[in-house]
Short mmCIF file of C-alpha atoms and ligand atoms in Angstrom, two decimals:
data_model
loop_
_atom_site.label_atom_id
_atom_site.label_comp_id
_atom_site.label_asym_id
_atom_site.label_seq_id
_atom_site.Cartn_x
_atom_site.Cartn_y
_atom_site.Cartn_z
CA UNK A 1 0.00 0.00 0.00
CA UNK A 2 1.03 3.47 -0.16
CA UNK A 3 1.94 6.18 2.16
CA UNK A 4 1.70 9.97 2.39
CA UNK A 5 3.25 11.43 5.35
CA UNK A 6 2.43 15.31 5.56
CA UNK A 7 5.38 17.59 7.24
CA UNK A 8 9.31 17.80 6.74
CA UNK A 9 10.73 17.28 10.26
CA UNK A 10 12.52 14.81 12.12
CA UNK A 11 9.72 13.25 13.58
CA UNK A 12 7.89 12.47 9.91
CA UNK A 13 11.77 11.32 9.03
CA UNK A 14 11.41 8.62 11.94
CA UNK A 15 7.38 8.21 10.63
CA UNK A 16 8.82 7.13 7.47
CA UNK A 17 12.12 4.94 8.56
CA UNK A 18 9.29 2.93 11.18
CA UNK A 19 6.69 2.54 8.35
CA UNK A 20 9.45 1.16 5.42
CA UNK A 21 9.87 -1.19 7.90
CA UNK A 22 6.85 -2.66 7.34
CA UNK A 23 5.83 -5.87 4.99
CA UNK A 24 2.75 -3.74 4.16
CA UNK A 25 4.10 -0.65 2.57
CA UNK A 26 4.63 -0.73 -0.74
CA UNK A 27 6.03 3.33 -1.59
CA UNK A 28 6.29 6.36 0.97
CA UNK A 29 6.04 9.91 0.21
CA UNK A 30 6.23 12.65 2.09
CA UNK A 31 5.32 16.00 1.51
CA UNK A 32 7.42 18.28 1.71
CA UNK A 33 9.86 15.92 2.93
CA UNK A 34 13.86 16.91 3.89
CA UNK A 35 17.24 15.23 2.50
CA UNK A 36 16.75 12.47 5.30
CA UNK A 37 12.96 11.56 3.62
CA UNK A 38 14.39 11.82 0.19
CA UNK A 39 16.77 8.45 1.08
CA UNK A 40 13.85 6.07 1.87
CA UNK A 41 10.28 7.70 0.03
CA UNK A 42 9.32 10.39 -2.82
CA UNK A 43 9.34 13.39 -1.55
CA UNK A 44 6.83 15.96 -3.09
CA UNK A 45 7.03 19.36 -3.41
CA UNK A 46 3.69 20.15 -1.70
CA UNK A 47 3.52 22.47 1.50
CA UNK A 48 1.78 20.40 4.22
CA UNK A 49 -1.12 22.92 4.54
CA UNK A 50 -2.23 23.20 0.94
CA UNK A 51 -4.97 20.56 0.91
CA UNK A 52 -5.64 21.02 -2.88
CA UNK A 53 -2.24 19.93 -3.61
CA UNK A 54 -2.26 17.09 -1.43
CA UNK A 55 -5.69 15.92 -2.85
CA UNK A 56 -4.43 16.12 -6.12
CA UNK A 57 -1.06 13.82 -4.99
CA UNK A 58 -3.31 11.39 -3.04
CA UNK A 59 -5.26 10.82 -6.20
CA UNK A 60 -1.89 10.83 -8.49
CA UNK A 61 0.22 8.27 -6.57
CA UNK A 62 -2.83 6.15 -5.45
CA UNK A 63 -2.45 6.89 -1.52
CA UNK A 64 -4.13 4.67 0.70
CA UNK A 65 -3.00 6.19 3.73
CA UNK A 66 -2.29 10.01 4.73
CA UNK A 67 -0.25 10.37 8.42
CA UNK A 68 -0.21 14.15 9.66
CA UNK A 69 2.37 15.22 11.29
CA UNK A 70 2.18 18.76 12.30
CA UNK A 71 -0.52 20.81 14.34
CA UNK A 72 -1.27 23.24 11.37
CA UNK A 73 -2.77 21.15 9.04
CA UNK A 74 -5.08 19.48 11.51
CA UNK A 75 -6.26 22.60 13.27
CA UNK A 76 -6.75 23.57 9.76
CA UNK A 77 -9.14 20.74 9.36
CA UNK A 78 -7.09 18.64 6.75
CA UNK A 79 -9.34 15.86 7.85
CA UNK A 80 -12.31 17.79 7.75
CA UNK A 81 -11.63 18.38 3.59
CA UNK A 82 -10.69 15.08 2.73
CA UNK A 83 -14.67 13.87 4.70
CA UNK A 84 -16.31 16.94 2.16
CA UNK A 85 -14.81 15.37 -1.33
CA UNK A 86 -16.17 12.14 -2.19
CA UNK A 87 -13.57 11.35 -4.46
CA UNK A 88 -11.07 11.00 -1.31
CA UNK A 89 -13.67 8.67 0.97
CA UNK A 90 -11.72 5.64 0.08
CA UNK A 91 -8.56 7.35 1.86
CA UNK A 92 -7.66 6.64 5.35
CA UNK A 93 -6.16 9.36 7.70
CA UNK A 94 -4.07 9.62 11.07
CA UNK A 95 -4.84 12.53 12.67
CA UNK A 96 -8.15 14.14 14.24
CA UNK A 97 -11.16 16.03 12.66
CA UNK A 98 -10.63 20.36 13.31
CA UNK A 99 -12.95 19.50 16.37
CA UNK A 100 -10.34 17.47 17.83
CA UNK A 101 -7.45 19.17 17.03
CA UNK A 102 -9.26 21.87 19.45
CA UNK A 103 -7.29 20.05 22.10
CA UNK A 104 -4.28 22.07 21.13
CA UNK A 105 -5.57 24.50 19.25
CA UNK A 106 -7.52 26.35 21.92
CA UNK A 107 -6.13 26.07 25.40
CA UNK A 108 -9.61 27.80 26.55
CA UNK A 109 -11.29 24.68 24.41
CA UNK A 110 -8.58 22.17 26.01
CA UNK A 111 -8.96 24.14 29.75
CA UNK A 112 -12.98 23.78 29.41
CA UNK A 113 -13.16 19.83 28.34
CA UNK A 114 -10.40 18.93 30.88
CA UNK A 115 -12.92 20.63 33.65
CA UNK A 116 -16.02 18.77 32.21
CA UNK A 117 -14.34 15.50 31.99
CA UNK A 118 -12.89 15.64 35.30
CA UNK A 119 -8.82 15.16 33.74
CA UNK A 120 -6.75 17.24 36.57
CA UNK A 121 -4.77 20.28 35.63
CA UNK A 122 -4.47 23.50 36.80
CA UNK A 123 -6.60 25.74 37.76
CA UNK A 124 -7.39 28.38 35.37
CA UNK A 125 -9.56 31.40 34.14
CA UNK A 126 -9.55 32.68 30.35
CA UNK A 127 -9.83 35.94 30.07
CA UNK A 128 -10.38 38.37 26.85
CA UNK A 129 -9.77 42.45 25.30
CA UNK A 130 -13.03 42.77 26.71
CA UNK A 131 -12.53 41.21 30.58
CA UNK A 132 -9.13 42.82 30.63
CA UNK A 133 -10.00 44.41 34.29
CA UNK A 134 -11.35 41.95 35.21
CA UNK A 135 -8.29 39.96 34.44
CA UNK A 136 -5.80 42.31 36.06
CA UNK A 137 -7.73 42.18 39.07
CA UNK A 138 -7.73 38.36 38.91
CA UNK A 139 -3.81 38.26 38.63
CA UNK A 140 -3.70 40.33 41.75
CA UNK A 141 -5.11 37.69 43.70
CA UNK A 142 -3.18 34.90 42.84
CA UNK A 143 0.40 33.28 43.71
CA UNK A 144 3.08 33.82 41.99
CA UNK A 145 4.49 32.65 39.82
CA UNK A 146 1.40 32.22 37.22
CA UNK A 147 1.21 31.07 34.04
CA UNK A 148 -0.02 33.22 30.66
CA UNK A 149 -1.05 30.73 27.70
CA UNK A 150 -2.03 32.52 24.18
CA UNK A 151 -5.32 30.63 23.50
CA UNK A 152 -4.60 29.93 19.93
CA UNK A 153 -1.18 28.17 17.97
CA UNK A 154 1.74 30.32 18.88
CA UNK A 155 4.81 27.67 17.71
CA UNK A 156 5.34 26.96 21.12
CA UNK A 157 6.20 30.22 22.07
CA UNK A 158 3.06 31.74 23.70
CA UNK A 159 3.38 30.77 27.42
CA UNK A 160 4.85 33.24 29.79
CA UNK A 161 5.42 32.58 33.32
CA UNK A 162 5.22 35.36 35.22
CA UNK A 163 7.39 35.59 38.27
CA UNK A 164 6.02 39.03 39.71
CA UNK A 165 2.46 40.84 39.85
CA UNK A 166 3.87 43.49 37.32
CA UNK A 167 5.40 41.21 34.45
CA UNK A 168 2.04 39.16 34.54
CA UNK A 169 -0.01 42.58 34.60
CA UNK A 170 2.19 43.80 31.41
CA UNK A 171 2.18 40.77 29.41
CA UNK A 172 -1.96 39.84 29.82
CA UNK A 173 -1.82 43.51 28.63
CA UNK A 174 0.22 43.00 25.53
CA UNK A 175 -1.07 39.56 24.83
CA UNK A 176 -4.20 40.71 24.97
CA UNK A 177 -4.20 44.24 23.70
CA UNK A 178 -1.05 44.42 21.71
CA UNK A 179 -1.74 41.00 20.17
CA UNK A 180 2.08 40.31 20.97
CA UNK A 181 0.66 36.32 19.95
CA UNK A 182 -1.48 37.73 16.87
CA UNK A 183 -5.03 36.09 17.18
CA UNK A 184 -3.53 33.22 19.42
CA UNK A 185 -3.46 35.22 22.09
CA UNK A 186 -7.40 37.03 21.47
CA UNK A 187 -7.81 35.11 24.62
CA UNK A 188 -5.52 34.43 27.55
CA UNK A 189 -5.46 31.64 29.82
CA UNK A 190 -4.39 32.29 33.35
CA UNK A 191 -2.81 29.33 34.92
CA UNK A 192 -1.71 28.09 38.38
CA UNK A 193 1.60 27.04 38.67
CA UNK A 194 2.57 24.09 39.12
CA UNK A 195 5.57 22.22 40.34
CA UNK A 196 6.91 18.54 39.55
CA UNK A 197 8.52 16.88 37.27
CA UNK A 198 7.10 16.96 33.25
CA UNK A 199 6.98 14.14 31.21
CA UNK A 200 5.48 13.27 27.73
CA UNK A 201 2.56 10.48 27.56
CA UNK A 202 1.40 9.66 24.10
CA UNK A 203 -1.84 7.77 22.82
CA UNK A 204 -2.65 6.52 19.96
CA UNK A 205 -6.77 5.98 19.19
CA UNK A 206 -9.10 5.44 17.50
CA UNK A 207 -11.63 7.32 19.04
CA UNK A 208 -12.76 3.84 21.39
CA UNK A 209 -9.84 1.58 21.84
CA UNK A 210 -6.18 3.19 22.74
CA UNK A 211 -2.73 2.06 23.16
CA UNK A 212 -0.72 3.86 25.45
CA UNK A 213 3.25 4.25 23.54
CA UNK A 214 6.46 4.97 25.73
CA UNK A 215 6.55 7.80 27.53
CA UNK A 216 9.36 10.33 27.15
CA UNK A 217 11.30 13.59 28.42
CA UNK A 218 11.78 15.81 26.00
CA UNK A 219 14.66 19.09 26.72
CA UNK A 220 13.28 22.49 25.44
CA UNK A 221 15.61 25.14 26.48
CA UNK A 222 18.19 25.66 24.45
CA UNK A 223 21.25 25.62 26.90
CA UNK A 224 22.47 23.00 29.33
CA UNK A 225 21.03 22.37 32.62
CA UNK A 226 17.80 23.90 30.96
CA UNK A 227 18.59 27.32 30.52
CA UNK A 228 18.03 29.91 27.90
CA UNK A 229 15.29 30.33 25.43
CA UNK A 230 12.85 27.51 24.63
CA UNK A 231 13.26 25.99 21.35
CA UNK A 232 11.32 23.13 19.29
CA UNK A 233 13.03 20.35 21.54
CA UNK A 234 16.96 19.76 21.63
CA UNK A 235 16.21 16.41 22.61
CA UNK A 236 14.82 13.54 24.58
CA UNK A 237 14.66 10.10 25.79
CA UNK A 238 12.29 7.68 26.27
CA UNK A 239 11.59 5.91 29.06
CA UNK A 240 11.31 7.75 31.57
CA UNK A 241 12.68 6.24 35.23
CA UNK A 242 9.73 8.57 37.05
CA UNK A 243 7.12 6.84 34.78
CA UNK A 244 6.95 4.40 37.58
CA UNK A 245 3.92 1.77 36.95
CA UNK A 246 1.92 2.81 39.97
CA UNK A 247 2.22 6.81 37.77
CA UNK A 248 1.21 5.66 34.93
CA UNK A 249 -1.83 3.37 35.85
CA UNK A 250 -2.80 6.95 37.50
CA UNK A 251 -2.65 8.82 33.84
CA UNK A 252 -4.29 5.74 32.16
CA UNK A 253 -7.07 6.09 34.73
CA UNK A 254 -7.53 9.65 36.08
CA UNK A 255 -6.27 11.15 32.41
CA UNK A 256 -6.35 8.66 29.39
CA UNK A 257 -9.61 7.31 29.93
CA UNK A 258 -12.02 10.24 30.56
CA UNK A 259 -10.10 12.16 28.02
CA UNK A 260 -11.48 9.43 25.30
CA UNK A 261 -14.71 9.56 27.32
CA UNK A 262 -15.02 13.16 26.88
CA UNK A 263 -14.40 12.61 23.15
CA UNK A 264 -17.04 10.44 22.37
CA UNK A 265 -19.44 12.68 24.47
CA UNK A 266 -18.69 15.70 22.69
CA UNK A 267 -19.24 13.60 19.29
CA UNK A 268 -15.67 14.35 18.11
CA UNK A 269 -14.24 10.61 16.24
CA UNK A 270 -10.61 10.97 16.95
CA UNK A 271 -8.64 8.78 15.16
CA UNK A 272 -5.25 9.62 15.50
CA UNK A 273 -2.38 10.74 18.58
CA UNK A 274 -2.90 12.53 21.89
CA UNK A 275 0.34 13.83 23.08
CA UNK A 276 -0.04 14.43 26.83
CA UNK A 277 2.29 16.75 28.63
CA UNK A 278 1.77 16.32 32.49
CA UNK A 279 3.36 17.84 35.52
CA UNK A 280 3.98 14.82 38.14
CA UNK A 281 2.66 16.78 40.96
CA UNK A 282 3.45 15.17 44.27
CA UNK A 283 2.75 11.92 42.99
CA UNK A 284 0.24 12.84 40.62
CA UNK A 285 -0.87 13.14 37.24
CA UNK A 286 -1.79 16.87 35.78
CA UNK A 287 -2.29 18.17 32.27
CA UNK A 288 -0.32 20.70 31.23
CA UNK A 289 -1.29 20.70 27.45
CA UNK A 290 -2.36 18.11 24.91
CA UNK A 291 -1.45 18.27 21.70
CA UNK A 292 -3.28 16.06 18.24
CA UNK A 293 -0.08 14.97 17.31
CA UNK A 294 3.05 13.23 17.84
CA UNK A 295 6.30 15.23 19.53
CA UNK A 296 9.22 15.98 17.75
CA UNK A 297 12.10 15.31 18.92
CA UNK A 298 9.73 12.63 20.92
CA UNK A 299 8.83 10.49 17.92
CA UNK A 300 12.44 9.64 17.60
CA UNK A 301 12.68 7.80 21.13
CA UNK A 302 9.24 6.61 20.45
CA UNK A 303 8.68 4.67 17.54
CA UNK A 304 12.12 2.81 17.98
CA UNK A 305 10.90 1.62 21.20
CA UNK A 306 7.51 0.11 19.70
CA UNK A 307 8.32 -3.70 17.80
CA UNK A 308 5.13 -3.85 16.12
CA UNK A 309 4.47 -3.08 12.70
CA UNK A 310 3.78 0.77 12.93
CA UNK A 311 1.58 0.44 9.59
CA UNK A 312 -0.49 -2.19 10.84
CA UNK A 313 -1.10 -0.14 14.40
CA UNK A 314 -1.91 3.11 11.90
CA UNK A 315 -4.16 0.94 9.48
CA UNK A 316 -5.90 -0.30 12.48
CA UNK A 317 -6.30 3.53 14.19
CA UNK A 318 -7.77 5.07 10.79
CA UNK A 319 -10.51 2.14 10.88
CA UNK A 320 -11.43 2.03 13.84
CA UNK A 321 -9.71 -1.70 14.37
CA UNK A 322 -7.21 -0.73 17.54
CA UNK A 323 -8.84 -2.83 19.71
CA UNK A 324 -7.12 -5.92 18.57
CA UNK A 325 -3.96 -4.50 16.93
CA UNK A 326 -1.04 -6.00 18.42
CA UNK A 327 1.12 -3.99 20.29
CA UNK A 328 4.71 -4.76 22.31
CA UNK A 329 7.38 -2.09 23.60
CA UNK A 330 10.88 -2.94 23.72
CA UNK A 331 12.67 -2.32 27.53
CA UNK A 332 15.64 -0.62 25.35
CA UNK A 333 16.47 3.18 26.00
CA UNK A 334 16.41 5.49 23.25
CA UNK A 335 18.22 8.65 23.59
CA UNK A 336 17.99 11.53 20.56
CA UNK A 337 20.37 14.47 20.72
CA UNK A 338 19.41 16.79 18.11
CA UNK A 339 22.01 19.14 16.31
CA UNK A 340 21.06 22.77 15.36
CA UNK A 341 21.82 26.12 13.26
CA UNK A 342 24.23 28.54 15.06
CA UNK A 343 21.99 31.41 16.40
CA UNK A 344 18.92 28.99 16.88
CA UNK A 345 16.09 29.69 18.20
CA UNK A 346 16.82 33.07 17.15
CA UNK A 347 18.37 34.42 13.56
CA UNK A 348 20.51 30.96 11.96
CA UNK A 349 22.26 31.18 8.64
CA UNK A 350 20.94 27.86 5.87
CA UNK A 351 22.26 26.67 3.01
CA UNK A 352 25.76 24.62 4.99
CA UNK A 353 26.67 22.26 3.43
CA UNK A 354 26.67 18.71 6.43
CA UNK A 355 29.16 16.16 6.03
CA UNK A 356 30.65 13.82 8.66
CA UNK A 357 27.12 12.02 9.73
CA UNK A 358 27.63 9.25 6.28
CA UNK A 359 30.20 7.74 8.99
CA UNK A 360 27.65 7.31 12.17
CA UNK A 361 27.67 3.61 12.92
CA UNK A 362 25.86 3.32 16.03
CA UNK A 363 22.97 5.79 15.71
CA UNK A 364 20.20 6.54 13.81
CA UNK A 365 20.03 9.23 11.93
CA UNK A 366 16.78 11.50 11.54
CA UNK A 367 16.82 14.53 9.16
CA UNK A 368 15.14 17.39 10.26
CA UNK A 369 15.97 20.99 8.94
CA UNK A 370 17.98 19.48 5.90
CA UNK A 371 17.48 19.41 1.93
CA UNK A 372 19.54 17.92 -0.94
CA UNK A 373 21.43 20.92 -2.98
CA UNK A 374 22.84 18.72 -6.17
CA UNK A 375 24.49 15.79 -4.43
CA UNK A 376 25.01 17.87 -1.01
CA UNK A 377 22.57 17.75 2.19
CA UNK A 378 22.61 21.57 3.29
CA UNK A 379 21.21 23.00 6.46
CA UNK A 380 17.83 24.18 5.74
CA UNK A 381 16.20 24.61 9.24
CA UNK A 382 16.81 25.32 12.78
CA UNK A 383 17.14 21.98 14.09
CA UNK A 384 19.17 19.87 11.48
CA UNK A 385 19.07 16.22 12.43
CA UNK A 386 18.57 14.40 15.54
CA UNK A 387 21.40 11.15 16.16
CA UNK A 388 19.01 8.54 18.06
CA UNK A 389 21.12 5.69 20.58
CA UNK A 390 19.23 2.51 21.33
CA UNK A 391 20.69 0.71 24.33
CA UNK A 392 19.98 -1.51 26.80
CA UNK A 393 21.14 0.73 29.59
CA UNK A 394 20.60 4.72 29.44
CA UNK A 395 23.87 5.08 29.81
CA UNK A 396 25.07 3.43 26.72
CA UNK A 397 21.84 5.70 25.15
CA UNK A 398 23.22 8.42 25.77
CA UNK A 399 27.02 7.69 24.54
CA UNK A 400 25.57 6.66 21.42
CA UNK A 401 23.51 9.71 20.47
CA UNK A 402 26.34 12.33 21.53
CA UNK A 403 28.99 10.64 19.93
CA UNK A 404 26.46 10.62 16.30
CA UNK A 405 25.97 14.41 17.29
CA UNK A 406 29.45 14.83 17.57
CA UNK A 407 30.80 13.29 14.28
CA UNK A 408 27.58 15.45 12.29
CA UNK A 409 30.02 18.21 11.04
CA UNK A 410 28.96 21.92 9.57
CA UNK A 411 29.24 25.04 10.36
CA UNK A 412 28.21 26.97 13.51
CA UNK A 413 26.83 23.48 14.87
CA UNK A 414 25.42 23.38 18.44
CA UNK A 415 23.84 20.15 20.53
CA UNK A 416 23.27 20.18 24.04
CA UNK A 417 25.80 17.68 25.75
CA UNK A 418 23.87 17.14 28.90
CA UNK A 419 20.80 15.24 27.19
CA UNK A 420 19.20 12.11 29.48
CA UNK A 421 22.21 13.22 32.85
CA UNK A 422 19.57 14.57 34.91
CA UNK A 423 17.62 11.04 34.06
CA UNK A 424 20.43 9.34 34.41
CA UNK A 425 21.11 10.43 38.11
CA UNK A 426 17.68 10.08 39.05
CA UNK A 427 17.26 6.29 37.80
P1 AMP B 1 2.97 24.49 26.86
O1 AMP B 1 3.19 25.30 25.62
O2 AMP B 1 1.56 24.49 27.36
O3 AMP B 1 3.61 23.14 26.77
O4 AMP B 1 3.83 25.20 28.00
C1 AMP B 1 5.23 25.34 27.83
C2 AMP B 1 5.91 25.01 29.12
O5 AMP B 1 5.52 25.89 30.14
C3 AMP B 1 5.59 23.62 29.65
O6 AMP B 1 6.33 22.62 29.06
C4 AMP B 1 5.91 23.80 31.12
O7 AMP B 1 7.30 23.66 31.34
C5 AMP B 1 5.50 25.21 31.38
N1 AMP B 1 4.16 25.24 31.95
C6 AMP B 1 2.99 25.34 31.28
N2 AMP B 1 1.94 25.35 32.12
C7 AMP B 1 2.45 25.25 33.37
C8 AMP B 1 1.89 25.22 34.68
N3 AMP B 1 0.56 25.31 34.88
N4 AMP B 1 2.72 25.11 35.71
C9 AMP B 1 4.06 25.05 35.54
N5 AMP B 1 4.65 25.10 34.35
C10 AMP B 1 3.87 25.19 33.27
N1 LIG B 2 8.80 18.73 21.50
C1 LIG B 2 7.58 19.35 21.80
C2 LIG B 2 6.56 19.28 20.75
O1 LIG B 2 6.66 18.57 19.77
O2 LIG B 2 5.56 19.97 20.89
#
């Protein structure tokens, strides 16, 4: 059968390597693909949220499957066009409806159905242009520090936590007034903070039956011993030594299960991934955000953790068939340290040429911000590739992926060197 994968990241890189795996798959594409995609499936020239386009390749290259991988194109409502053409009805699709992609599209959406479903998180009150008083006054009265979330997409960057009275008063003020997020932040969600330890839980459904995948840790800031500015996700690993059983028969029950309940209340068929970010609060599960995709850099400790055929689980989410899909996770660690553009997350030059990672031996390499210039891969992103390690001890891991990050050579390269240590003490 074939494949369309829809983004051009590392984690539709590993989406691709996990799927060509499989006795089922007959020819990948990917659109728009990087140099990494362009090894192993036919990358197309398509931008991910141009739904014409991608209609027109579906019907081209005889697609019987379409996996999304970004945020856009669902909150878009990819899913929703495909369901209005009859021509595409015989195509099957990962990835939610618009309705359910309102779990991380709208954090007032998300904030409301976690309270009616009874999922813990933080306590919360969305304010607007209109209520800003009325907000202001409300930040007055609360501990510090608090937490400002942009309502809408914001590429990960519209959360401020506010560690006095006055930043939070000035930035629910320009959020709100200035539009410092755009439209995203039209509304404002003010959050209780919360302290613990984060981790990643991801689910794959199909709106009734659910698998629960490995867990992971991802690393956002950009400098060691999590400093700095938060970027996409400098790396991660997968499991997680806090992801004790007794934790996560909590999230399956107090957080997995009346999330899908709430689902199928509010009508919305989900078929496709819930990624889960929760603060382990004293012992407990809470919700921080979900979002209706995978992670990146998460997919790339996930998927080489699962053994089963990823097709066959993907097949079996798009028709509804999860229920007795076969699913085993290996007790291996997986470790990804990704490599980036001098200057990222701010200003970074493209176009270097990357040499050095045809040499990696005991790593797996996932393209991210890459593309093929002639015969050369080039930089063409902020975060360039990310060097997976698969061990049997985290330690090993960990060696593994920095030494890959090490030998990928160009210039103004930057990794974190500290990825999975903190873990690594703790286990
Ligand atoms: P989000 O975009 O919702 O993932 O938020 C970005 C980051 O802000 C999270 O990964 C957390 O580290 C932090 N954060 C968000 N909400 C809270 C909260 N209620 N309490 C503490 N930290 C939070
Ligand atoms: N690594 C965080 C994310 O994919 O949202």
């Amino acid at each position: 059968m074939n494949i369309l994968i829809l983004g051009s990241g590392g984690r539709e890189h590993a989406f691709a390597w996990k799927i060509a795996q499989s006795p089922l798959c007959s020819n990948i594409f990917v659109a728009p693909g990087n140099a990494g995609t362009a090894q192993i499936a036919n990358n197309l020239p398509i931008g991910y949220n141009d739904f014409e386009q991608i209609a027109a390749a579906v019907l081209a290259h005889h697609i019987d499957l379409v996996v999304v991988g970004p945020e856009e194109p669902l909150v878009k409502g990819v899913r929703d066009y495909f369901a209005s053409r009859a021509d595409l009805s015989h195509v099957l699709m990962v990835g939610p409806d618009s309705k359910g992609a309102m779990l991380e599209g709208s954090k007032d959406f998300s904030k409301n159905f976690m309270v009616k479903y009874g999922v813990p998180t933080a306590k919360s009150q969305t304010f607007t242009k209109d209520t800003l008083a009325e907000g202001l006054a409300y930040l007055a009265a609360q501990k510090l520090p608090i937490v400002l979330k942009a309502d809408g997409l914001a590429a990960g960057k519209g959360v401020i936590i506010a560690q006095t009275l006055e930043e939070a008063q000035t930035s629910l003020t320009e959020m709100l007034v200035d539009a410092k997020f755009g439209d995203a932040s039209s509304k404002v969600v003010i959050e209780e903070f919360l302290t613990g330890i984060e981790l990643s839980v991801f689910v794959l459904t199909d709106g009734v039956s659910y698998k629960i995948l490995p867990e992971a840790k991802d690393y956002k800031r950009i400098g060691e011993a999590d400093t700095g500015l938060n970027t996409g996700g400098m790396g991660a690993v997968s499991p997680v030594p806090f992801a004790t059983e007794k934790f996560m028969h909590l999230v399956e029950e107090n957080v997995v299960k009346p999330t899908l309940k709430g689902l199928q209340a509010e009508g919305i068929k989900y078929n496709g991934f819930i990624f889960i970010g929760l603060m382990n609060h004293e012992g407990e599960p809470y919700v921080i955000e979900y979002n209706a995709r995978m992670g990146d850099p998460e997919t790339e400790v996930v998927l080489p953790r699962i053994e089963s055929d990823l097709l066959t689980l993907l097949l079996a989410t798009a028709k509804g068939e999860l229920e007795q899909a076969e699913f085993t996770v290996s007790k291996q660690h997986a470790v990804t340290t990704v490599v980036v553009a001098g200057g990222y997350p701010g200003d970074y030059r493209k176009g270097d040429v990357i040499v050095g990672y045809e040499a990696i031996e005991d790593a797996t390499i996932f393209h991210a911000g890459t593309k093929l210039d002639g015969d050369l891969v080039v930089t063409n992103g902020g975060r360039v590739m990310a060097l997976t390690g698969v061990s049997n001890t985290l330690e090993r891991a960990i060696q593994k992926s920095q030494k890959a990050a090490q030998g990928v050579l160009f210039d103004g390269k930057y990794y974190r060197k500290d990825i999975g240590l903190d873990v690594l003490r703790y286990s």
